[in-house]
Coordinates of C-alpha atoms and ligand atoms in Angstrom, one line a residue:
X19 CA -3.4 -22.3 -5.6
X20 CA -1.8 -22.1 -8.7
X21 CA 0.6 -18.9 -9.5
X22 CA -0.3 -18.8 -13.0
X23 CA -4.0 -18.1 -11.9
X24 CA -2.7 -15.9 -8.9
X25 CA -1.2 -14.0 -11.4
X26 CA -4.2 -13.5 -13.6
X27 CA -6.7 -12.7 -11.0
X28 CA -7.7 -9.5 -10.4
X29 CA -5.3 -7.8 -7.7
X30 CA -5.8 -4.6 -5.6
X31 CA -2.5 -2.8 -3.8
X32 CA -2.7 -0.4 -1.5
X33 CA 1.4 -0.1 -0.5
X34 CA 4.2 -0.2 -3.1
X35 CA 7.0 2.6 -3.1
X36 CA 8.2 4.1 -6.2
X37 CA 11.2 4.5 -5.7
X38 CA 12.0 0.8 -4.2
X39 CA 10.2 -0.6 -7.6
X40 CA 12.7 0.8 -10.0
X41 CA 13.4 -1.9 -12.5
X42 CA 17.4 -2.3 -13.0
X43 CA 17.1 -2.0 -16.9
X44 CA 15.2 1.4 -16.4
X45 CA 17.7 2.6 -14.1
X46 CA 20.4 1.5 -16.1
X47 CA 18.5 3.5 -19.3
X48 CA 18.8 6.4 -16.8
X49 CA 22.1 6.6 -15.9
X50 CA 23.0 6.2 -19.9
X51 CA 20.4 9.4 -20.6
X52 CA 21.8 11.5 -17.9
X53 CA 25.4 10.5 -18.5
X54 CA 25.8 9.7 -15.2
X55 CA 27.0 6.1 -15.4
X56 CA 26.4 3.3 -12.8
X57 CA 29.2 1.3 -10.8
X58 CA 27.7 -2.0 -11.6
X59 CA 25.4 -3.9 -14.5
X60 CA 23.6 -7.2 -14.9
X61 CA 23.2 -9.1 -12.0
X62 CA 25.5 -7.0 -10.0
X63 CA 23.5 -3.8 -10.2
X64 CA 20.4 -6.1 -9.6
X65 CA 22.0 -7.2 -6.1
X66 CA 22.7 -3.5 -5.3
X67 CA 19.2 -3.0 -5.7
X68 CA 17.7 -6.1 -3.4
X69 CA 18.0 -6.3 0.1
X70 CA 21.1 -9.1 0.6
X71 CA 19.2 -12.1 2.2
X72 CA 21.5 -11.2 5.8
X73 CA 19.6 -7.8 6.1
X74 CA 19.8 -7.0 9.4
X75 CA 17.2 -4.4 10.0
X76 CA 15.3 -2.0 8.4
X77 CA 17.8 1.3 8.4
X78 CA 19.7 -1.9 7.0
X79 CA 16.7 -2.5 4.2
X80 CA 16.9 1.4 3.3
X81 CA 20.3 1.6 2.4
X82 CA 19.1 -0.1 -1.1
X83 CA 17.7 3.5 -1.9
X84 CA 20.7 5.4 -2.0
X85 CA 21.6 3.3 -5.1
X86 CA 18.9 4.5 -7.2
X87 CA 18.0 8.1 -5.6
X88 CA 20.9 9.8 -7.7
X89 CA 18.9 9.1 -10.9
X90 CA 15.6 10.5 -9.5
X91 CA 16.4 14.2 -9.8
X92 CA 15.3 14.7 -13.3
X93 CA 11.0 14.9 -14.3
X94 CA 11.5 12.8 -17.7
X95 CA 12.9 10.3 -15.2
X96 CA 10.2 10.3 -12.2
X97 CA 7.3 10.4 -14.9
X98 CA 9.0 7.0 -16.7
X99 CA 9.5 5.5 -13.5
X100 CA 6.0 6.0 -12.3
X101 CA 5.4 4.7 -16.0
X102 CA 6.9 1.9 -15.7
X103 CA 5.7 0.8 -12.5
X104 CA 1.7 0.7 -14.3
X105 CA 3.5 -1.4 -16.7
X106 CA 5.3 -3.9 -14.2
X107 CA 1.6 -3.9 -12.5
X108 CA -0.4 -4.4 -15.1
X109 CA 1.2 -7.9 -16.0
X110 CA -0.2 -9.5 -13.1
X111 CA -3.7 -7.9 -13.4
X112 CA -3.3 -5.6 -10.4
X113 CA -6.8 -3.4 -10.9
X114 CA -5.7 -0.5 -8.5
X115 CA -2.9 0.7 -7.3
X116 CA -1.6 3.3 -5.0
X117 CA 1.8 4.5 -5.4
X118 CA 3.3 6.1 -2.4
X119 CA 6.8 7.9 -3.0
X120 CA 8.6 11.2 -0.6
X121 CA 8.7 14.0 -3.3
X122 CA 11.6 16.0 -1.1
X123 CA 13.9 13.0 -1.8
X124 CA 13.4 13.8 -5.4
X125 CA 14.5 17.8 -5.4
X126 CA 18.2 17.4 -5.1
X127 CA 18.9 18.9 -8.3
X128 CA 16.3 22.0 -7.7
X129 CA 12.6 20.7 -9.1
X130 CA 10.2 22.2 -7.2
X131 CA 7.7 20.0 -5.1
X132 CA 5.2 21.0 -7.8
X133 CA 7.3 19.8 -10.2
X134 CA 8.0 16.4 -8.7
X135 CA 4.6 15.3 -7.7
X136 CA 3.1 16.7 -11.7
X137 CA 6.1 13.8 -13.0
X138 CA 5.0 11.4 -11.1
X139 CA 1.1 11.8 -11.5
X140 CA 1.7 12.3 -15.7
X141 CA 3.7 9.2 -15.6
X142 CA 0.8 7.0 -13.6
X143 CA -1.5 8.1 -15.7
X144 CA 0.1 7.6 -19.0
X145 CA 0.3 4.0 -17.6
X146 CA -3.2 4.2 -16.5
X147 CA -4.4 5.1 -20.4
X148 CA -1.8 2.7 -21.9
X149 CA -2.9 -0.5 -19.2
X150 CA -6.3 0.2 -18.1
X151 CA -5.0 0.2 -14.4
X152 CA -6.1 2.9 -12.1
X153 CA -3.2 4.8 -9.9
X154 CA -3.5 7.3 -7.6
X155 CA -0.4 8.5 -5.4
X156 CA 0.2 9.0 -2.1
X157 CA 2.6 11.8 -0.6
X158 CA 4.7 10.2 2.0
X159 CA 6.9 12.4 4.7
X160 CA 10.4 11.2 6.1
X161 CA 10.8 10.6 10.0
X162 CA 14.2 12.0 9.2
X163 CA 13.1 15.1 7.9
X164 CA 12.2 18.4 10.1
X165 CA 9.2 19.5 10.9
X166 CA 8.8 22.4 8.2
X167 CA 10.2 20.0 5.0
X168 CA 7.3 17.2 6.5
X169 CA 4.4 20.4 6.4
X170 CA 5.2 21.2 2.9
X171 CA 4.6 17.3 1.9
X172 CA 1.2 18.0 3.6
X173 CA 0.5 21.0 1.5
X174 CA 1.4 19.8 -1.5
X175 CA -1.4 16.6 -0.5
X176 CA -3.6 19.7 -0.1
X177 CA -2.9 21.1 -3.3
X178 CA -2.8 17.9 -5.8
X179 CA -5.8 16.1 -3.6
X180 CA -8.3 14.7 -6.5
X181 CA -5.4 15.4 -8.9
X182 CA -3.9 11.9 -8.6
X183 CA -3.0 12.1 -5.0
X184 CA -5.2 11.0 -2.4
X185 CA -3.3 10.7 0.9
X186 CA -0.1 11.4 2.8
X187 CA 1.9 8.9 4.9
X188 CA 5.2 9.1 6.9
X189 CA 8.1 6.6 5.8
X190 CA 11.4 5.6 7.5
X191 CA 13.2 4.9 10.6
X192 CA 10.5 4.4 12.8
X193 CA 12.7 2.8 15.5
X194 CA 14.9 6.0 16.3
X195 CA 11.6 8.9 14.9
X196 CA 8.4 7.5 17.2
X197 CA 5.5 8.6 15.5
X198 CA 4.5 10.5 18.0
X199 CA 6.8 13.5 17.1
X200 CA 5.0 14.1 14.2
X201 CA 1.8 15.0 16.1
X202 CA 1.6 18.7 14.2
X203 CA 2.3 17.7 11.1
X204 CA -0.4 14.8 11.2
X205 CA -2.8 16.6 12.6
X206 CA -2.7 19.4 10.0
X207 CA -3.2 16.8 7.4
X208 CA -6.1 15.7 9.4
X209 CA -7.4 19.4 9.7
X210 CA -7.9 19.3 6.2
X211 CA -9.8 16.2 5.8
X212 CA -6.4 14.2 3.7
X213 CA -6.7 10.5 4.2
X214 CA -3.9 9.1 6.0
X215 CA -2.1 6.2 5.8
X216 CA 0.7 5.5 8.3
X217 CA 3.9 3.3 8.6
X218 CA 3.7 2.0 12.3
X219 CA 4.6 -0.8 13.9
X220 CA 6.8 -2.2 11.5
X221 CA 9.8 -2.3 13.4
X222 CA 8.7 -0.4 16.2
X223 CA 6.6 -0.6 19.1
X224 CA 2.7 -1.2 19.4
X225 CA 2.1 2.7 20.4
X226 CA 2.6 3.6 17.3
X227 CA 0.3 2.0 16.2
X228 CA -2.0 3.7 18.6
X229 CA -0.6 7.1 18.0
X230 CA -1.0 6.7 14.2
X231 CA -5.1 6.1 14.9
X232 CA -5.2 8.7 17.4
X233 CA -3.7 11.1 14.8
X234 CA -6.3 10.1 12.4
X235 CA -4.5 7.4 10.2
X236 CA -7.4 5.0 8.6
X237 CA -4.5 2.8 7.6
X238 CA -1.3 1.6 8.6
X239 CA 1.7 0.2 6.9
X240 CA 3.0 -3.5 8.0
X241 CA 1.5 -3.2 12.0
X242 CA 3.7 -5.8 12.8
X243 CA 3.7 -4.9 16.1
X244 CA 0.0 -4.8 16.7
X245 CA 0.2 -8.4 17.9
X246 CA 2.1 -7.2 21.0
X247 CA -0.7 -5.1 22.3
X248 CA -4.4 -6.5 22.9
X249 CA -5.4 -2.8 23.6
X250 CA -4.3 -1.5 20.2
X251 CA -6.0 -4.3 18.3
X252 CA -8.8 -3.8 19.6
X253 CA -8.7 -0.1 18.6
X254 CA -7.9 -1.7 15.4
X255 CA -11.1 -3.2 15.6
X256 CA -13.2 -0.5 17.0
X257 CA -12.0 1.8 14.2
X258 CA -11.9 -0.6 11.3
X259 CA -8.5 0.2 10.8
X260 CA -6.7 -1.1 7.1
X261 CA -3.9 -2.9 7.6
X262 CA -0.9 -2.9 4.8
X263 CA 1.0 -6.0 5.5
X264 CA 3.8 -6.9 3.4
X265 CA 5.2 -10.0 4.2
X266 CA 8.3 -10.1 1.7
X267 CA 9.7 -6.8 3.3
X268 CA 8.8 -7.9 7.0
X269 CA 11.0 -10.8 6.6
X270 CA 13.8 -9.1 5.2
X271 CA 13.5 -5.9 7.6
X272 CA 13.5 -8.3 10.6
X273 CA 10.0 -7.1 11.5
X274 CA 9.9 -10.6 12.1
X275 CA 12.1 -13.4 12.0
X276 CA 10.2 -16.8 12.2
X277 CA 7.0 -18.0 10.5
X278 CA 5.4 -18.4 13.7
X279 CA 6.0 -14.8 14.7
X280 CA 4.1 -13.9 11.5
X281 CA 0.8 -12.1 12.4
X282 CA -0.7 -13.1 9.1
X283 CA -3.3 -15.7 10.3
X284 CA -3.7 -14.5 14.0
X285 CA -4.8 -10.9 12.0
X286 CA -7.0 -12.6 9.8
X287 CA -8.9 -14.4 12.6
X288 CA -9.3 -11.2 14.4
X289 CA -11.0 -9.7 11.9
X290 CA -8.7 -7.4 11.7
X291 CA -9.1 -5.7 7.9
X292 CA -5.8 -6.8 6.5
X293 CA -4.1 -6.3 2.9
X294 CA -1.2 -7.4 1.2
X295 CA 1.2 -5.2 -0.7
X296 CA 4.4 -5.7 -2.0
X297 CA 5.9 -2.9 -0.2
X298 CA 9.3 -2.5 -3.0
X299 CA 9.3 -4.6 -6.1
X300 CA 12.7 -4.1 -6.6
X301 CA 14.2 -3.7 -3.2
X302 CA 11.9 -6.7 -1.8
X303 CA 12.7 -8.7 -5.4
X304 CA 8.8 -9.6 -5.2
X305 CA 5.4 -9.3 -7.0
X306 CA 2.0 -9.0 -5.7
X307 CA 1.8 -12.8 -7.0
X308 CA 4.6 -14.1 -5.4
X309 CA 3.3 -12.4 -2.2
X310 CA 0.1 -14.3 -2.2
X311 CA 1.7 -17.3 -3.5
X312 CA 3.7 -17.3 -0.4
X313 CA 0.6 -16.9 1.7
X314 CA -0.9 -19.7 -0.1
X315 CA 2.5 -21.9 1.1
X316 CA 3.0 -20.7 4.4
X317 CA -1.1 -21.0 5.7
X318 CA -2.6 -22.3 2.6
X319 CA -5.0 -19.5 1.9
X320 CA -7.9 -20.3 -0.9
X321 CA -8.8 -18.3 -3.7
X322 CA -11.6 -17.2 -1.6
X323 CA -9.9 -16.0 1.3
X324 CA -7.4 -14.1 -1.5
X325 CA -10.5 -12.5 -2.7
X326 CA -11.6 -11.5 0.8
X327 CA -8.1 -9.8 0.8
X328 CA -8.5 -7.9 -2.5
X329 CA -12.2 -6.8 -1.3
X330 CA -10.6 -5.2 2.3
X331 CA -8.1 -3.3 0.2
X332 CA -11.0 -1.7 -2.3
X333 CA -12.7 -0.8 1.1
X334 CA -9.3 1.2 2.4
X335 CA -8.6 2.5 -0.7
X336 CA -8.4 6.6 -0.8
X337 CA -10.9 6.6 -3.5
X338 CA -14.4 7.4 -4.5
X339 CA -17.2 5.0 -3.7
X340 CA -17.7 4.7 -7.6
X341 CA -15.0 3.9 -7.8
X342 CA -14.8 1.5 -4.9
X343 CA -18.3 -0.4 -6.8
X344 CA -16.4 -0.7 -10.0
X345 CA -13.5 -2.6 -8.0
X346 CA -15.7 -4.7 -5.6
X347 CA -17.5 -5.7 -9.0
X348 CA -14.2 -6.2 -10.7
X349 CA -13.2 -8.7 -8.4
X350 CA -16.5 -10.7 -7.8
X351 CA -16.2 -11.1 -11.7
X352 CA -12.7 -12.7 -11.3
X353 CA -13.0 -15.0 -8.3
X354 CA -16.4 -15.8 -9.6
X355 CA -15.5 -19.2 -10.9
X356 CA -12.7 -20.1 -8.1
X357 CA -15.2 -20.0 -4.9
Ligands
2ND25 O1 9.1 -0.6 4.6 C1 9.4 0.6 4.7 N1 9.4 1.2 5.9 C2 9.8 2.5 6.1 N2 10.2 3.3 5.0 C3 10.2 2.7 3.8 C4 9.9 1.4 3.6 N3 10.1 1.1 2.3 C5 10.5 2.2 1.7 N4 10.7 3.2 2.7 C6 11.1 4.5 2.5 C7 12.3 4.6 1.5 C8 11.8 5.5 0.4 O2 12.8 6.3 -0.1 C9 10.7 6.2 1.0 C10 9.7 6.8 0.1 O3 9.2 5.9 -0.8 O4 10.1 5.3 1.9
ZN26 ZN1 6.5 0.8 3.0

């Protein structure tokens, strides 16, 4: 495989953070607009930004965030970050993209939940116009957050669903917050039809995995862990499951350590419906090319097995089955000439 025709094929991703894909030019524009200058520049802010190569864990992998949160606060900078993203997408062909991004880390300075999530959609879809790529966003919740700040995440999925946001997911430490103690907020989401797309089993056990179907996730982010359990699988299976895998960030959040712990191939000849995502372009330093390019390295995947990948990710995306032809056509088109 080569990565200048990785990078022009048509690409579909289903997991990429906003605020972990904050290029460090933009953020250093937005520290210079809100007067709120930055410690470091150049390469130094760029290596406050990346997870160091001796990450050690996730909560390790997070800590990147609290670099670039401070600048978030304001709507002209969430709507040019989302902006910008479409822009960083669109330069390796990426076709679809869903954003996922917590609004209530965004309200420090007072903007309304309302607020935050219209920013964000405004600045996806000026990309959208400007690059021809479709966005949608997805609402995540924070396993650190209480019960009644997660609900109103929910809500607001309620209230902006088919307005540029299509699902709700729960991000975070997932090692000391189980998913199972956000049973009541799931389920609400679920009560009211909202796709859901989980982070489970990334660095945490296999039951969360299982607790994330249960609840009425029809995806889940990384699954790491899924390997560890025959049982949850095969609920996998059963239930068709989509499965975000980011192989960048699992490295680097010790999700795994070693190749051969990487779930990658034993997931694929399962059957099991995986995808690959990019997880943070910034904070993972990656693209969606050098992610399959990796692939291609480490189990010397063919353009048609990337395709098969691309397809499985139109089939989990939150959107409508028009939509969903447009894609599958999209791609056929692309790989036409590389099967
Ligand atoms: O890989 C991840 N696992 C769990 N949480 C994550 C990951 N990447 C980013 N996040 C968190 C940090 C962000 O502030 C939040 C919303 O995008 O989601
Ligand atoms: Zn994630």
């Amino acid at each position: 495989m080569k990565r200048e025709i990785i990078k022009r094929l048509p690409k579909i991703e289903l997991h990429c953070h906003l605020d972990g894909s904050v290029r460090p030019h933009i953020l250093e524009q937005l520290a210079k607009q809100q007067n709120h200058p930055l410690a470091w520049t150049g390469e130094a802010l760029k290596n406050k930004l990346v997870a160091p190569e001796d990450c050690t864990s996730l909560l390790d992998y997070l800590e990147r965030f609290d670099v670039v949160l401070p600048y978030l606060q304001e709507e002209a900078a969430i709507e040019l970050i989302s902006y910008d993203l479409i822009a960083q997408v669109a330069e390796e062909n990426v076709r679809y993209i869903e954003v996922r991004f917590a609004p209530l880390l965004f309200n420090r300075k007072g903007l309304t939940i309302e607020q935050i999530v219209t920013a964000v959609v405004t600045g996806l879809k000026r990309g959208e116009k400007e690059f021809g790529v479709k966005a949608n966003a997805l609402l995540c919740g924070m396993r650190h957050h209480d019960e009644t700040t997660n609900q109103s995440v929910v809500t607001a999925v309620k209230e902006f669903y088919g307005k540029g946001v299509v699902g709700f997911d729960l991000a975070g430490d997932e090692a000391n917050y189980p998913t199972a103690l956000f049973e009541s907020v799931v389920s609400i989401a679920k009560e009211h039809d909202l796709p859901i797309t989980l982070h489970a089993g990334e660095c945490g056990c296999p039951h969360n995995v299982m607790t994330a179907i249960e609840l009425g996730a029809t995806r889940i982010g990384h699954g790491i862990a899924i390997q560890k359990d025959e049982a949850v699988l095969n609920a996998c299976l059963d239930k068709q499951t989509t499965i975000e895998m980011c192989p960048t960030s699992n490295f680097q959040t010790k999700a795994v350590t070693e190749l051969k712990d990487y779930p990658f191939q034993k997931f694929l000849d399962a059957g099991l419906n995986i995808t690959i995502n990019t997880d943070n372009r910034t904070v993972s330093n990656t693209t969606l090319t050098d992610e399959y390019e990796k692939l291609a390295n480490w189990y010397h995947i063919d353009y048609a097995c990337m395709e098969k990948l691309n397809h499985n990710a139109v089939n989990g995306a939150f959107t409508s089955k028009s939509e969903k032809e447009r894609l599958h056509a999209d791609l056929t088109a692309g790989y036409a000439e590389y099967r």
